[in-house]
Coordinates of C-alpha atoms in Angstrom, one line a residue:
M1 CA 141.3 112.7 118.2
S2 CA 140.8 109.6 115.7
K3 CA 137.4 109.0 116.5
V4 CA 136.4 112.0 115.7
I5 CA 138.2 112.3 112.0
A6 CA 136.8 109.0 111.8
N7 CA 133.4 110.3 112.7
T8 CA 133.6 113.4 110.8
I9 CA 134.5 110.9 107.3
T10 CA 130.9 108.6 107.8
K11 CA 128.6 111.8 108.2
P12 CA 126.7 112.7 105.1
K13 CA 126.8 114.7 102.6
V14 CA 123.8 116.8 102.3
A15 CA 123.3 118.8 98.9
F16 CA 121.7 122.3 99.5
C17 CA 122.1 124.1 96.2
K18 CA 120.2 127.5 95.2
I19 CA 118.7 127.8 91.5
R20 CA 120.1 130.6 89.8
N21 CA 119.0 130.7 86.0
I22 CA 115.5 129.0 86.2
S23 CA 114.6 130.5 82.8
E24 CA 118.4 129.4 81.0
N25 CA 117.5 125.5 82.3
G26 CA 118.6 126.5 85.7
V27 CA 116.8 124.0 87.1
I28 CA 118.3 121.2 85.2
S29 CA 121.7 122.1 85.7
T30 CA 121.6 123.0 90.1
V31 CA 119.5 119.0 89.9
K32 CA 122.8 117.3 88.6
K33 CA 124.8 119.7 90.3
A34 CA 123.3 118.3 93.5
I35 CA 123.0 115.3 92.9
E36 CA 127.2 114.5 92.1
L37 CA 128.4 117.4 95.3
A38 CA 125.9 114.6 97.1
G39 CA 128.5 112.2 96.2
F40 CA 126.6 109.8 94.8
N41 CA 128.2 107.4 93.3
S42 CA 126.2 104.1 93.3
L43 CA 124.6 103.1 89.3
K44 CA 127.7 101.9 87.7
S45 CA 126.6 98.1 87.7
T46 CA 123.1 99.2 87.8
K47 CA 120.5 97.9 85.7
R48 CA 116.9 98.7 86.4
V49 CA 116.0 101.6 88.1
F50 CA 113.1 103.6 89.8
V51 CA 112.0 107.3 89.9
K52 CA 109.4 107.6 92.6
V53 CA 107.7 110.7 92.2
N54 CA 105.2 112.5 93.6
L55 CA 101.9 112.4 91.5
L56 CA 99.4 113.4 94.3
S57 CA 96.8 115.4 91.6
Q58 CA 95.7 115.6 87.9
E59 CA 94.9 119.4 88.8
I60 CA 98.0 122.0 88.5
M61 CA 98.7 123.2 91.6
P62 CA 102.3 124.3 92.0
G63 CA 103.6 122.9 95.2
Q64 CA 101.2 119.7 94.9
C65 CA 103.4 116.8 92.6
T66 CA 106.8 117.2 91.8
S67 CA 107.7 119.9 89.6
P68 CA 108.3 118.2 86.0
W69 CA 111.7 120.2 85.8
V70 CA 112.8 118.7 88.5
F71 CA 111.6 115.2 87.1
E72 CA 113.8 115.8 83.7
G73 CA 116.6 116.7 85.4
V74 CA 117.1 113.5 87.2
L75 CA 116.3 112.2 84.0
E76 CA 119.5 112.9 82.4
Y77 CA 121.9 113.1 85.1
L78 CA 120.9 109.4 85.2
R79 CA 121.0 109.2 80.9
T80 CA 124.8 110.0 81.6
Y81 CA 125.1 106.4 82.5
S82 CA 124.8 103.9 79.8
N83 CA 122.4 101.0 79.3
L84 CA 119.9 101.6 82.1
E85 CA 116.2 101.2 82.4
L86 CA 114.8 103.6 83.7
Y87 CA 110.8 103.6 84.7
Y88 CA 108.7 106.1 87.6
G89 CA 105.6 106.1 88.6
D90 CA 103.4 106.8 91.9
C91 CA 100.2 105.2 93.5
N92 CA 97.3 106.4 93.1
V93 CA 95.7 107.8 96.3
A94 CA 93.6 105.2 98.2
T95 CA 89.9 107.7 97.4
A96 CA 91.1 108.5 93.7
S97 CA 92.2 107.1 90.7
Q98 CA 94.3 110.0 89.8
V99 CA 98.4 108.6 87.9
E100 CA 97.1 107.9 84.9
K101 CA 95.7 111.4 84.4
A102 CA 98.1 113.4 86.4
V103 CA 101.1 111.8 84.5
I104 CA 99.8 113.5 81.2
N105 CA 98.7 116.6 82.8
W106 CA 102.0 117.3 84.5
G107 CA 104.0 116.4 81.5
F108 CA 105.9 113.0 82.5
K109 CA 104.9 111.2 80.4
E110 CA 106.2 114.2 77.3
I111 CA 109.5 114.1 79.7
G112 CA 109.5 110.2 79.8
E113 CA 108.6 109.5 76.5
K114 CA 112.4 112.1 75.7
Y115 CA 114.2 110.1 78.1
K116 CA 113.5 106.3 76.8
A117 CA 111.1 106.4 80.7
T118 CA 108.6 103.6 81.6
F119 CA 105.5 105.3 83.2
T120 CA 104.4 102.9 85.9
N121 CA 101.3 103.1 87.8
L122 CA 102.1 100.9 91.3
S123 CA 98.3 100.2 91.7
R124 CA 97.8 98.7 88.5
V125 CA 100.7 96.4 88.4
K126 CA 101.4 92.9 90.3
Q127 CA 101.1 92.6 93.5
K128 CA 103.1 89.8 96.4
K129 CA 102.6 90.3 99.7
V130 CA 105.2 90.1 102.5
Y131 CA 106.2 91.0 105.8
M132 CA 107.8 94.9 105.9
G133 CA 108.0 94.5 109.7
P134 CA 106.6 94.2 113.2
V135 CA 104.0 97.7 112.6
L136 CA 103.0 97.1 108.6
G137 CA 102.9 93.2 109.3
Y138 CA 102.0 91.6 105.4
M139 CA 101.0 94.2 103.5
Q140 CA 100.8 93.9 99.4
V141 CA 103.3 95.9 97.3
P142 CA 104.1 95.7 93.8
A143 CA 105.8 92.9 93.1
F144 CA 107.8 95.5 89.9
L145 CA 109.7 96.8 92.6
L146 CA 111.0 93.8 93.9
N147 CA 113.2 93.7 91.1
I148 CA 114.2 97.2 90.6
D149 CA 117.9 97.3 91.0
A150 CA 118.1 100.8 92.9
I151 CA 115.5 103.0 93.7
I152 CA 115.7 106.9 93.6
T153 CA 113.0 109.2 95.2
V154 CA 111.9 112.9 94.2
P155 CA 109.5 114.4 96.5
V156 CA 108.1 118.0 96.5
V157 CA 108.6 119.0 100.2
K158 CA 105.2 120.1 101.7
T159 CA 103.8 120.4 105.1
H160 CA 101.1 118.1 105.8
C161 CA 97.7 117.2 107.9
I162 CA 98.3 114.3 109.5
V163 CA 102.6 114.1 109.5
P164 CA 104.0 117.7 110.2
F165 CA 105.8 117.7 106.4
T166 CA 106.3 115.3 103.9
A167 CA 110.0 114.7 102.1
S168 CA 112.2 112.1 100.8
L169 CA 111.0 109.5 103.5
K170 CA 107.7 109.8 103.3
N171 CA 107.5 110.1 99.8
Q172 CA 108.0 106.1 100.1
W173 CA 104.2 106.1 101.6
G174 CA 103.3 106.0 97.8
L175 CA 104.9 103.2 97.6
L176 CA 101.7 101.0 98.7
P177 CA 98.6 100.7 96.9
R178 CA 96.5 99.2 99.7
A179 CA 94.4 101.2 102.5
R180 CA 97.1 102.9 103.3
F181 CA 94.4 105.3 105.8
Q182 CA 94.5 102.4 107.9
Y183 CA 98.3 103.3 109.3
H184 CA 97.8 106.8 110.2
D185 CA 97.0 106.5 113.7
V186 CA 101.1 104.5 113.1
V187 CA 102.1 106.7 110.4
H188 CA 105.5 107.8 111.3
E189 CA 106.4 104.8 112.2
A190 CA 105.2 103.4 109.6
I191 CA 106.9 105.3 107.1
A192 CA 110.2 104.0 108.8
E193 CA 110.3 100.7 108.2
I194 CA 108.6 101.6 104.2
N195 CA 112.2 103.0 103.8
R196 CA 114.1 100.3 105.8
F197 CA 112.3 97.3 103.3
F198 CA 112.8 99.2 100.4
Y199 CA 116.8 99.4 101.1
K200 CA 117.4 99.7 97.4
I201 CA 116.7 103.4 97.9
V202 CA 120.1 105.0 96.9
L203 CA 119.0 108.6 96.3
G204 CA 116.8 110.9 97.3
V205 CA 116.0 114.5 95.3
A206 CA 114.2 116.9 96.7
D207 CA 112.4 119.5 94.7
L208 CA 111.8 123.2 96.5
T209 CA 111.7 125.1 93.5
I210 CA 108.5 125.4 94.5
A211 CA 106.6 123.9 98.1
M212 CA 104.2 123.9 99.8
E213 CA 103.3 125.1 103.0
G214 CA 99.5 125.2 105.4
P215 CA 97.3 122.6 105.5
G216 CA 98.8 120.0 102.7
P217 CA 98.9 117.3 100.7
R218 CA 96.5 118.6 99.1
V219 CA 95.1 121.9 100.1
G220 CA 98.4 124.7 101.5
I221 CA 99.5 127.4 99.8
P222 CA 102.7 127.3 97.1
K223 CA 105.9 129.1 97.9
I224 CA 107.9 129.3 96.6
C225 CA 112.2 128.8 97.4
D226 CA 114.1 128.4 94.0
L227 CA 115.7 125.0 95.8
I228 CA 117.5 121.8 95.0
M229 CA 118.1 119.4 98.4
T230 CA 119.9 116.4 97.9
S231 CA 121.2 113.2 99.7
T232 CA 122.4 109.6 98.9
D233 CA 120.7 109.2 103.6
L234 CA 117.1 110.0 103.6
V235 CA 117.5 110.2 106.8
A236 CA 119.9 113.0 107.1
L237 CA 117.8 114.5 103.6
D238 CA 114.9 114.8 106.2
T239 CA 116.8 116.3 109.2
L240 CA 117.9 119.4 107.0
I241 CA 114.4 119.9 105.2
A242 CA 113.0 119.8 108.6
L243 CA 115.4 122.6 110.1
Y244 CA 114.9 124.4 106.7
I245 CA 111.2 124.4 106.7
G246 CA 111.6 125.4 110.8
L247 CA 111.3 122.2 112.8
D248 CA 112.9 120.4 115.7
P249 CA 114.1 117.5 113.5
L250 CA 113.8 116.1 116.9
K251 CA 110.8 116.5 117.4
V252 CA 109.9 114.4 113.7
G253 CA 108.4 110.8 114.9
F254 CA 109.4 109.3 111.3
I255 CA 113.2 110.4 111.1
R256 CA 113.5 109.7 114.6
Y257 CA 112.4 105.8 114.2
A258 CA 113.6 105.4 111.0
E259 CA 117.6 106.4 112.4
E260 CA 116.9 104.0 115.4
I261 CA 115.9 101.5 113.5
G262 CA 119.0 101.6 110.6
V263 CA 117.8 103.4 108.0
G264 CA 120.1 106.0 107.8
K265 CA 121.7 109.3 110.1
S266 CA 120.5 112.4 111.4
N267 CA 124.2 114.0 111.3
Y268 CA 125.5 115.6 108.0
T269 CA 127.4 117.6 106.5
I270 CA 126.2 120.5 104.2
V271 CA 127.9 121.1 100.4
G272 CA 127.0 123.3 98.2
D273 CA 125.5 127.1 98.6
T274 CA 125.3 128.4 102.5
F275 CA 122.7 127.2 104.6
K276 CA 119.7 129.4 105.7
Q277 CA 116.3 129.0 107.8
N278 CA 113.3 129.8 106.1
P279 CA 110.3 129.2 108.4
F280 CA 107.0 127.3 106.5
K281 CA 103.2 127.8 108.0
P282 CA 102.7 124.1 109.4
G283 CA 99.8 121.8 108.2
V284 CA 97.3 121.2 111.0
G285 CA 94.6 118.5 110.3
G286 CA 90.9 121.1 110.7
D287 CA 92.2 122.6 107.2
Y288 CA 91.7 119.6 105.8
L289 CA 87.4 118.1 105.3
I290 CA 88.6 114.5 105.4
Y291 CA 91.6 114.8 108.5
K292 CA 89.0 117.0 109.6
W293 CA 85.9 114.8 110.0
R294 CA 88.1 111.8 111.1
D295 CA 89.2 114.0 114.0
R296 CA 85.9 114.1 114.6
F297 CA 85.1 110.4 114.4
K298 CA 87.9 109.6 117.1
K299 CA 86.0 110.4 120.1
M300 CA 83.1 109.1 118.9
P301 CA 83.4 105.4 119.8
I302 CA 80.7 103.8 118.2
L303 CA 81.6 105.1 114.6
K304 CA 84.4 105.4 115.0
N305 CA 84.3 101.2 114.2
I306 CA 82.3 102.2 111.8
I307 CA 83.7 104.6 109.6
F308 CA 87.3 103.7 109.5
T309 CA 85.8 100.5 107.9
V310 CA 87.3 100.5 104.2
P311 CA 84.2 100.8 102.0
I312 CA 83.2 103.7 104.2
Y313 CA 86.6 104.9 104.6
R314 CA 87.0 105.5 101.0
A315 CA 83.9 106.9 100.3
L316 CA 84.9 109.8 102.4
G317 CA 87.7 110.2 101.1
Y318 CA 86.4 109.9 96.9
F319 CA 83.6 112.7 98.6
A320 CA 86.7 115.5 100.1
T321 CA 88.9 114.5 96.7
K322 CA 86.2 116.0 94.6
Y323 CA 85.6 118.7 97.2
N324 CA 89.6 119.9 96.7
L325 CA 89.1 119.5 92.4
W326 CA 86.0 121.1 91.9
V327 CA 85.2 123.9 95.1
W328 CA 89.3 124.4 96.7
Y329 CA 91.1 123.8 93.2
K330 CA 88.5 126.3 91.8
K331 CA 87.9 128.6 94.5
I332 CA 91.4 129.8 95.6
G333 CA 93.3 126.5 94.0
K334 CA 93.6 128.1 90.4
K335 CA 94.1 132.0 91.8
E336 CA 96.9 130.5 93.9
A337 CA 98.4 129.3 90.2
Y338 CA 98.0 131.8 88.3
E339 CA 99.6 134.2 91.0
I340 CA 103.2 131.7 90.0
C341 CA 102.6 132.0 86.5
M342 CA 101.9 135.8 86.3
N343 CA 104.7 137.2 88.9
S344 CA 107.2 134.2 89.1
D345 CA 110.4 132.8 87.2
Y346 CA 108.5 129.3 86.6
G347 CA 105.2 131.2 85.4
Q348 CA 105.8 130.4 81.9
E349 CA 106.8 126.5 83.0
F350 CA 103.4 126.2 84.7
T351 CA 101.6 128.1 82.1
K352 CA 102.0 125.6 79.1
L353 CA 100.9 123.1 81.9
I354 CA 97.5 124.7 82.7
F355 CA 96.6 125.9 78.9
R356 CA 97.9 122.8 77.7

């Protein structure tokens, strides 16, 4: 009997909170509610906090980046603590320098200034070589992060063409600014190692206001979920997110590996609203230009070693990025974005961003 009670007590809480009254600051209030329900109280003796957002793209495509109103909700909550030094940011992707434009286009800079939070492009700060683990070995990481007292990760939830989905654990992939694509073959183990190394991650706030399904992370379709999920345990959080979007968590490698190496626990207690699944259309590598060609080259041993050198891969990624921005976004993405503007409760906010 005592063992059952002990196991129940040690289960991490995952808050599952539906958003209501979106036009009346419903997102911001729901973020605060979800953080409190998750039992978060780890900043009383903390000074320097870094908020890891997803700033994948400079174009305004709902579901591609962390929503600015979720970001604002996190900063507003953090400002209830006195004397915190707040920082936020992301890395450039391996084949583009999108972060500097994304932070402006998506309205993050204005929000950061409002709450006195400093933007940091993790690709442009001093790097330090550290040992990440047996899979990643020695890696260059932003030295800035080694002096941070706590990290809060704020991902937007998306299906993905390499891993089944991206959420709180995968969001830390963006803490590595150098040649991440070289580890795609061991990406699940690598994600687990990154999260173990950055052990100061104290909270995950998953943005499911507008998520993304299909061939994410760049060319998927927005999916309105009106939901915030939070936890102090990222393994527990991603386990419930996997169930929510219709996946079997036991078959998601990075969840399994993260639990095995002690990052967190896959069992949990749900708090907040009643849980209900909302299956997403999965992402497939062949749906995304660069991954389609990557998979083809993998089958050609002679070309494989040439194509996967850093300069060649960067060149392929560069053209894929331009394709996403100038072809896919103009032909498909903008239509989806306008649909959100015209026919959803988030329309007013996104219209401000698109036509700013």
